[in-house]
Amino acid sequence: MKRYLKKDNKVYFNNNIVKNINPHSLTFLKNPFNGNDILQNHYIKDNKSVFLNGRKIPEASPEAFEIIGKNYSKDNFFIFYMNYKIENADLCSFIVLNRYYAKDKNFIYRWNLKLEGADMNSFEIIDDLYSKDNKSVYYQGSLLKNADVKTFEVISYWFSRDKNNIYFENLILDEADPETFYIDTQENNTAHDKNYSYTINLDDNKLERILLR
C-alpha cells in the first residue's frame, strides 16, 4: 500500500523522497470519502503547502484546505481535482457528483476539465465512462459522435449501443449488426453477432474480430 514515511528529516511517499516539504510541520489529512478503497488518495500538508500522493498541489493553501469529494478538494480561493486546479470554478456553487464529475452554476466538469457544450439541466451520469444530456452522449467527457441519446444504453464495460450502432468504447463498430449483437454471459469481454465474434484482449485492451463460419 502506498504511504508516507518520515525518516532522518526527510519525507517519503511510496519510497520516493517528497520534495520541498517541511518535515517538522506535517499534518496527515484523512479523506472521509475513500471508504475501504485500497487505491485511496493520500493527502498531507506542512506549514506552506498541500501534497497529494507525494506531489505538491500548486496554489493550494494549507490553512483553508478541505477535502470535499473522493478526488476533489478546495481552499478559500480554488477548487482542485487531485493535483490540478480547476480554472475559474465557482466556489460557492461547486458540487461534487462522483469521483469523476462535478458541477457549479456555470459548467459540468469531468476531472478538472469543463465538459464543453453539456446542458446543465438535463445532464446525467450513466456510469464512470459514459454520461449524457438531452442532445448528446459523452465518453470520458468527449462527445460520442452520432450517438442517439434516446436509445443509447451501456451493455458492458467495453460495449454500448443505440438504435443505429454498436460502440466499442468511443468507436463505432461499422461491421457489427445491432439487431443480433449480444454479450457473452460467460465472458463479458466477448460479444457476438450473426457474422462475427468480438473479444477484448485484456493485456492491451484491443478488440479482436473473428469471422464466423
PDB file of C-alpha atoms in Angstrom:
ATOM      1  CA  MET A   1       0.000   0.000   0.000  1.00  0.00           C
ATOM      2  CA  LYS A   2       1.263   3.473  -0.840  1.00  0.00           C
ATOM      3  CA  ARG A   3       2.004   5.593   2.225  1.00  0.00           C
ATOM      4  CA  TYR A   4       4.118   8.361   3.688  1.00  0.00           C
ATOM      5  CA  LEU A   5       7.168   7.781   5.835  1.00  0.00           C
ATOM      6  CA  LYS A   6       9.203  10.308   7.801  1.00  0.00           C
ATOM      7  CA  LYS A   7      12.825   9.313   8.375  1.00  0.00           C
ATOM      8  CA  ASP A   8      16.074  11.210   9.025  1.00  0.00           C
ATOM      9  CA  ASN A   9      14.382  14.603   8.490  1.00  0.00           C
ATOM     10  CA  LYS A  10      13.078  13.511   5.104  1.00  0.00           C
ATOM     11  CA  VAL A  11       9.584  12.583   3.962  1.00  0.00           C
ATOM     12  CA  TYR A  12       8.946   9.675   1.600  1.00  0.00           C
ATOM     13  CA  PHE A  13       5.917   8.555  -0.338  1.00  0.00           C
ATOM     14  CA  ASN A  14       5.993   5.055  -1.759  1.00  0.00           C
ATOM     15  CA  ASN A  15       9.767   5.021  -1.086  1.00  0.00           C
ATOM     16  CA  ASN A  16      10.339   8.232  -3.091  1.00  0.00           C
ATOM     17  CA  ILE A  17      11.507  11.461  -1.443  1.00  0.00           C
ATOM     18  CA  VAL A  18       8.831  14.169  -1.309  1.00  0.00           C
ATOM     19  CA  LYS A  19      10.477  17.377  -2.475  1.00  0.00           C
ATOM     20  CA  ASN A  20      10.029  20.843  -0.961  1.00  0.00           C
ATOM     21  CA  ILE A  21       8.233  19.664   2.159  1.00  0.00           C
ATOM     22  CA  ASN A  22       8.921  20.701   5.752  1.00  0.00           C
ATOM     23  CA  PRO A  23       9.254  17.506   7.821  1.00  0.00           C
ATOM     24  CA  HIS A  24       8.797  19.439  11.088  1.00  0.00           C
ATOM     25  CA  SER A  25       5.297  20.763  10.382  1.00  0.00           C
ATOM     26  CA  LEU A  26       3.492  17.769   8.875  1.00  0.00           C
ATOM     27  CA  THR A  27      -0.226  17.086   9.185  1.00  0.00           C
ATOM     28  CA  PHE A  28      -1.844  13.991   7.683  1.00  0.00           C
ATOM     29  CA  LEU A  29      -5.282  14.599   6.211  1.00  0.00           C
ATOM     30  CA  LYS A  30      -7.841  11.813   6.322  1.00  0.00           C
ATOM     31  CA  ASN A  31     -10.034  11.504   3.236  1.00  0.00           C
ATOM     32  CA  PRO A  32     -13.533  10.636   4.547  1.00  0.00           C
ATOM     33  CA  PHE A  33     -14.761   9.810   1.033  1.00  0.00           C
ATOM     34  CA  ASN A  34     -12.464   6.862   0.340  1.00  0.00           C
ATOM     35  CA  GLY A  35     -14.142   4.179   2.436  1.00  0.00           C
ATOM     36  CA  ASN A  36     -12.215   0.938   2.037  1.00  0.00           C
ATOM     37  CA  ASP A  37     -10.774   1.795  -1.374  1.00  0.00           C
ATOM     38  CA  ILE A  38      -7.229   0.374  -1.494  1.00  0.00           C
ATOM     39  CA  LEU A  39      -6.392   2.883  -4.238  1.00  0.00           C
ATOM     40  CA  GLN A  40      -7.154   5.758  -1.906  1.00  0.00           C
ATOM     41  CA  ASN A  41      -5.581   9.184  -2.236  1.00  0.00           C
ATOM     42  CA  HIS A  42      -3.181  10.292   0.494  1.00  0.00           C
ATOM     43  CA  TYR A  43      -3.157  13.969   1.453  1.00  0.00           C
ATOM     44  CA  ILE A  44      -0.570  15.613   3.669  1.00  0.00           C
ATOM     45  CA  LYS A  45       0.346  19.236   4.361  1.00  0.00           C
ATOM     46  CA  ASP A  46       3.044  21.296   6.006  1.00  0.00           C
ATOM     47  CA  ASN A  47       3.010  24.960   7.014  1.00  0.00           C
ATOM     48  CA  LYS A  48       3.288  26.158   3.401  1.00  0.00           C
ATOM     49  CA  SER A  49       1.869  23.560   1.000  1.00  0.00           C
ATOM     50  CA  VAL A  50      -0.500  20.634   0.436  1.00  0.00           C
ATOM     51  CA  PHE A  51       0.606  17.356  -1.148  1.00  0.00           C
ATOM     52  CA  LEU A  52      -1.323  14.513  -2.730  1.00  0.00           C
ATOM     53  CA  ASN A  53       0.364  11.138  -3.238  1.00  0.00           C
ATOM     54  CA  GLY A  54       3.749  12.795  -2.774  1.00  0.00           C
ATOM     55  CA  ARG A  55       3.160  15.626  -5.251  1.00  0.00           C
ATOM     56  CA  LYS A  56       2.564  19.256  -4.351  1.00  0.00           C
ATOM     57  CA  ILE A  57      -0.849  20.691  -5.236  1.00  0.00           C
ATOM     58  CA  PRO A  58       0.057  24.036  -6.842  1.00  0.00           C
ATOM     59  CA  GLU A  59      -1.525  27.107  -5.226  1.00  0.00           C
ATOM     60  CA  ALA A  60      -3.360  25.133  -2.526  1.00  0.00           C
ATOM     61  CA  SER A  61      -3.450  26.916   0.829  1.00  0.00           C
ATOM     62  CA  PRO A  62      -2.794  24.590   3.802  1.00  0.00           C
ATOM     63  CA  GLU A  63      -4.670  26.816   6.248  1.00  0.00           C
ATOM     64  CA  ALA A  64      -8.013  26.555   4.462  1.00  0.00           C
ATOM     65  CA  PHE A  65      -7.589  23.259   2.603  1.00  0.00           C
ATOM     66  CA  GLU A  66     -10.559  20.904   2.730  1.00  0.00           C
ATOM     67  CA  ILE A  67     -11.321  17.561   1.054  1.00  0.00           C
ATOM     68  CA  ILE A  68     -14.835  17.751  -0.442  1.00  0.00           C
ATOM     69  CA  GLY A  69     -15.035  14.541  -2.501  1.00  0.00           C
ATOM     70  CA  LYS A  70     -13.161  11.386  -3.436  1.00  0.00           C
ATOM     71  CA  ASN A  71     -10.838  13.272  -5.809  1.00  0.00           C
ATOM     72  CA  TYR A  72     -11.909  16.856  -5.136  1.00  0.00           C
ATOM     73  CA  SER A  73     -10.719  19.467  -2.649  1.00  0.00           C
ATOM     74  CA  LYS A  74     -10.766  23.231  -2.119  1.00  0.00           C
ATOM     75  CA  ASP A  75      -9.341  26.135  -0.176  1.00  0.00           C
ATOM     76  CA  ASN A  76     -10.574  29.722   0.161  1.00  0.00           C
ATOM     77  CA  PHE A  77      -9.810  30.545  -3.463  1.00  0.00           C
ATOM     78  CA  PHE A  78      -9.705  27.451  -5.677  1.00  0.00           C
ATOM     79  CA  ILE A  79     -11.235  24.071  -6.412  1.00  0.00           C
ATOM     80  CA  PHE A  80      -8.884  21.164  -7.155  1.00  0.00           C
ATOM     81  CA  TYR A  81      -9.245  17.808  -8.871  1.00  0.00           C
ATOM     82  CA  MET A  82      -6.456  15.732  -7.379  1.00  0.00           C
ATOM     83  CA  ASN A  83      -3.271  17.756  -8.102  1.00  0.00           C
ATOM     84  CA  TYR A  84      -4.902  20.080 -10.644  1.00  0.00           C
ATOM     85  CA  LYS A  85      -6.624  23.394 -10.112  1.00  0.00           C
ATOM     86  CA  ILE A  86      -9.998  23.719 -11.835  1.00  0.00           C
ATOM     87  CA  GLU A  87      -9.747  27.020 -13.643  1.00  0.00           C
ATOM     88  CA  ASN A  88     -12.482  29.561 -12.839  1.00  0.00           C
ATOM     89  CA  ALA A  89     -14.659  27.106 -10.906  1.00  0.00           C
ATOM     90  CA  ASP A  90     -17.269  28.846  -8.751  1.00  0.00           C
ATOM     91  CA  LEU A  91     -16.537  28.127  -5.086  1.00  0.00           C
ATOM     92  CA  CYS A  92     -19.987  28.904  -3.746  1.00  0.00           C
ATOM     93  CA  SER A  93     -21.971  26.680  -6.113  1.00  0.00           C
ATOM     94  CA  PHE A  94     -19.484  23.863  -6.686  1.00  0.00           C
ATOM     95  CA  ILE A  95     -20.905  20.373  -6.064  1.00  0.00           C
ATOM     96  CA  VAL A  96     -19.133  17.021  -6.374  1.00  0.00           C
ATOM     97  CA  LEU A  97     -21.270  14.496  -8.292  1.00  0.00           C
ATOM     98  CA  ASN A  98     -18.976  11.465  -8.064  1.00  0.00           C
ATOM     99  CA  ARG A  99     -15.251  10.707  -8.208  1.00  0.00           C
ATOM    100  CA  TYR A 100     -15.014  11.920 -11.830  1.00  0.00           C
ATOM    101  CA  TYR A 101     -17.725  14.567 -12.195  1.00  0.00           C
ATOM    102  CA  ALA A 102     -18.667  17.832 -10.531  1.00  0.00           C
ATOM    103  CA  LYS A 103     -20.599  20.971 -11.393  1.00  0.00           C
ATOM    104  CA  ASP A 104     -21.090  24.590 -10.449  1.00  0.00           C
ATOM    105  CA  LYS A 105     -23.624  27.161 -11.572  1.00  0.00           C
ATOM    106  CA  ASN A 106     -21.896  27.539 -14.929  1.00  0.00           C
ATOM    107  CA  PHE A 107     -20.390  24.232 -16.034  1.00  0.00           C
ATOM    108  CA  ILE A 108     -20.227  20.466 -15.761  1.00  0.00           C
ATOM    109  CA  TYR A 109     -16.689  19.189 -15.063  1.00  0.00           C
ATOM    110  CA  ARG A 110     -15.081  15.835 -15.720  1.00  0.00           C
ATOM    111  CA  TRP A 111     -11.890  15.673 -13.696  1.00  0.00           C
ATOM    112  CA  ASN A 112     -10.524  19.231 -13.847  1.00  0.00           C
ATOM    113  CA  LEU A 113     -11.887  19.993 -17.335  1.00  0.00           C
ATOM    114  CA  LYS A 114     -15.097  21.658 -18.445  1.00  0.00           C
ATOM    115  CA  LEU A 115     -17.497  19.427 -20.342  1.00  0.00           C
ATOM    116  CA  GLU A 116     -17.949  21.925 -23.148  1.00  0.00           C
ATOM    117  CA  GLY A 117     -21.467  22.198 -24.536  1.00  0.00           C
ATOM    118  CA  ALA A 118     -23.135  19.995 -21.935  1.00  0.00           C
ATOM    119  CA  ASP A 119     -26.652  21.036 -20.945  1.00  0.00           C
ATOM    120  CA  MET A 120     -26.705  21.784 -17.215  1.00  0.00           C
ATOM    121  CA  ASN A 121     -30.362  20.967 -16.662  1.00  0.00           C
ATOM    122  CA  SER A 122     -30.511  17.601 -18.406  1.00  0.00           C
ATOM    123  CA  PHE A 123     -27.013  16.276 -17.699  1.00  0.00           C
ATOM    124  CA  GLU A 124     -26.949  12.724 -16.363  1.00  0.00           C
ATOM    125  CA  ILE A 125     -24.114  10.398 -15.360  1.00  0.00           C
ATOM    126  CA  ILE A 126     -24.655   6.919 -16.808  1.00  0.00           C
ATOM    127  CA  ASP A 127     -21.575   5.272 -15.287  1.00  0.00           C
ATOM    128  CA  ASP A 128     -17.875   6.043 -14.764  1.00  0.00           C
ATOM    129  CA  LEU A 129     -17.262   6.176 -18.530  1.00  0.00           C
ATOM    130  CA  TYR A 130     -20.476   7.499 -20.068  1.00  0.00           C
ATOM    131  CA  SER A 131     -22.730  10.480 -19.484  1.00  0.00           C
ATOM    132  CA  LYS A 132     -25.396  12.278 -21.480  1.00  0.00           C
ATOM    133  CA  ASP A 133     -27.687  15.284 -21.718  1.00  0.00           C
ATOM    134  CA  ASN A 134     -30.780  15.935 -23.814  1.00  0.00           C
ATOM    135  CA  LYS A 135     -28.809  16.202 -27.049  1.00  0.00           C
ATOM    136  CA  SER A 136     -25.519  14.290 -26.744  1.00  0.00           C
ATOM    137  CA  VAL A 137     -23.746  11.269 -25.289  1.00  0.00           C
ATOM    138  CA  TYR A 138     -20.222  11.596 -23.884  1.00  0.00           C
ATOM    139  CA  TYR A 139     -17.473   9.019 -23.402  1.00  0.00           C
ATOM    140  CA  GLN A 140     -14.955  10.032 -20.746  1.00  0.00           C
ATOM    141  CA  GLY A 141     -16.007  13.619 -21.227  1.00  0.00           C
ATOM    142  CA  SER A 142     -15.686  13.664 -25.017  1.00  0.00           C
ATOM    143  CA  LEU A 143     -18.588  13.720 -27.456  1.00  0.00           C
ATOM    144  CA  LEU A 144     -19.636  10.278 -28.682  1.00  0.00           C
ATOM    145  CA  LYS A 145     -20.288  11.196 -32.288  1.00  0.00           C
ATOM    146  CA  ASN A 146     -23.543  10.132 -33.933  1.00  0.00           C
ATOM    147  CA  ALA A 147     -24.914   8.510 -30.770  1.00  0.00           C
ATOM    148  CA  ASP A 148     -28.703   8.596 -30.444  1.00  0.00           C
ATOM    149  CA  VAL A 149     -29.476   9.890 -26.945  1.00  0.00           C
ATOM    150  CA  LYS A 150     -32.966   8.407 -26.656  1.00  0.00           C
ATOM    151  CA  THR A 151     -31.937   4.826 -27.422  1.00  0.00           C
ATOM    152  CA  PHE A 152     -28.364   4.798 -26.111  1.00  0.00           C
ATOM    153  CA  GLU A 153     -27.512   2.179 -23.481  1.00  0.00           C
ATOM    154  CA  VAL A 154     -24.379   0.685 -21.978  1.00  0.00           C
ATOM    155  CA  ILE A 155     -24.348  -3.102 -22.315  1.00  0.00           C
ATOM    156  CA  SER A 156     -20.939  -3.946 -20.800  1.00  0.00           C
ATOM    157  CA  TYR A 157     -17.761  -2.243 -19.645  1.00  0.00           C
ATOM    158  CA  TRP A 158     -16.496  -2.041 -23.238  1.00  0.00           C
ATOM    159  CA  PHE A 159     -19.637  -2.032 -25.370  1.00  0.00           C
ATOM    160  CA  SER A 160     -22.671   0.199 -25.765  1.00  0.00           C
ATOM    161  CA  ARG A 161     -25.407   0.582 -28.352  1.00  0.00           C
ATOM    162  CA  ASP A 162     -28.193   2.715 -29.742  1.00  0.00           C
ATOM    163  CA  LYS A 163     -30.786   2.061 -32.444  1.00  0.00           C
ATOM    164  CA  ASN A 164     -28.196   2.527 -35.196  1.00  0.00           C
ATOM    165  CA  ASN A 165     -24.811   1.368 -33.954  1.00  0.00           C
ATOM    166  CA  ILE A 166     -22.717  -0.768 -31.649  1.00  0.00           C
ATOM    167  CA  TYR A 167     -19.846   1.078 -29.945  1.00  0.00           C
ATOM    168  CA  PHE A 168     -16.550  -0.233 -28.631  1.00  0.00           C
ATOM    169  CA  GLU A 169     -15.581   2.409 -26.084  1.00  0.00           C
ATOM    170  CA  ASN A 170     -15.875   5.601 -28.206  1.00  0.00           C
ATOM    171  CA  LEU A 171     -15.664   3.917 -31.623  1.00  0.00           C
ATOM    172  CA  ILE A 172     -18.486   2.777 -33.887  1.00  0.00           C
ATOM    173  CA  LEU A 173     -18.169  -0.867 -34.909  1.00  0.00           C
ATOM    174  CA  ASP A 174     -19.250  -0.414 -38.525  1.00  0.00           C
ATOM    175  CA  GLU A 175     -19.240  -4.147 -39.201  1.00  0.00           C
ATOM    176  CA  ALA A 176     -21.359  -5.050 -36.128  1.00  0.00           C
ATOM    177  CA  ASP A 177     -25.027  -5.951 -36.580  1.00  0.00           C
ATOM    178  CA  PRO A 178     -27.071  -4.112 -33.900  1.00  0.00           C
ATOM    179  CA  GLU A 179     -30.053  -6.442 -34.148  1.00  0.00           C
ATOM    180  CA  THR A 180     -28.123  -9.638 -33.345  1.00  0.00           C
ATOM    181  CA  PHE A 181     -25.276  -8.255 -31.211  1.00  0.00           C
ATOM    182  CA  TYR A 182     -25.067  -9.648 -27.676  1.00  0.00           C
ATOM    183  CA  ILE A 183     -22.560 -10.003 -24.829  1.00  0.00           C
ATOM    184  CA  ASP A 184     -21.287 -13.469 -23.928  1.00  0.00           C
ATOM    185  CA  THR A 185     -22.725 -14.291 -20.495  1.00  0.00           C
ATOM    186  CA  GLN A 186     -19.726 -16.449 -19.615  1.00  0.00           C
ATOM    187  CA  GLU A 187     -17.042 -13.920 -20.550  1.00  0.00           C
ATOM    188  CA  ASN A 188     -18.074 -10.261 -20.517  1.00  0.00           C
ATOM    189  CA  ASN A 189     -15.065  -9.259 -22.616  1.00  0.00           C
ATOM    190  CA  THR A 190     -16.537 -11.254 -25.511  1.00  0.00           C
ATOM    191  CA  ALA A 191     -19.511 -10.470 -27.762  1.00  0.00           C
ATOM    192  CA  HIS A 192     -21.129 -11.941 -30.859  1.00  0.00           C
ATOM    193  CA  ASP A 193     -23.467 -11.092 -33.683  1.00  0.00           C
ATOM    194  CA  LYS A 194     -24.628 -13.095 -36.698  1.00  0.00           C
ATOM    195  CA  ASN A 195     -21.343 -12.516 -38.550  1.00  0.00           C
ATOM    196  CA  TYR A 196     -18.530 -12.099 -36.044  1.00  0.00           C
ATOM    197  CA  SER A 197     -17.170 -12.898 -32.626  1.00  0.00           C
ATOM    198  CA  TYR A 198     -15.534  -9.957 -30.812  1.00  0.00           C
ATOM    199  CA  THR A 199     -13.037 -10.387 -27.987  1.00  0.00           C
ATOM    200  CA  ILE A 200     -11.208  -7.759 -25.945  1.00  0.00           C
ATOM    201  CA  ASN A 201      -7.552  -8.637 -25.399  1.00  0.00           C
ATOM    202  CA  LEU A 202      -7.252  -7.776 -21.716  1.00  0.00           C
ATOM    203  CA  ASP A 203      -3.476  -7.288 -21.962  1.00  0.00           C
ATOM    204  CA  ASP A 204      -3.653  -4.324 -24.349  1.00  0.00           C
ATOM    205  CA  ASN A 205      -7.410  -3.547 -24.435  1.00  0.00           C
ATOM    206  CA  LYS A 206      -7.545  -4.115 -28.206  1.00  0.00           C
ATOM    207  CA  LEU A 207     -10.564  -5.574 -29.960  1.00  0.00           C
ATOM    208  CA  GLU A 208     -10.084  -8.770 -31.921  1.00  0.00           C
ATOM    209  CA  ARG A 209     -12.715  -9.788 -34.503  1.00  0.00           C
ATOM    210  CA  ILE A 210     -13.222 -13.306 -35.837  1.00  0.00           C
ATOM    211  CA  LEU A 211     -15.463 -14.100 -38.800  1.00  0.00           C
ATOM    212  CA  LEU A 212     -17.941 -16.862 -38.030  1.00  0.00           C
ATOM    213  CA  ARG A 213     -18.093 -19.736 -40.491  1.00  0.00           C
TER     214      ARG A 213
END
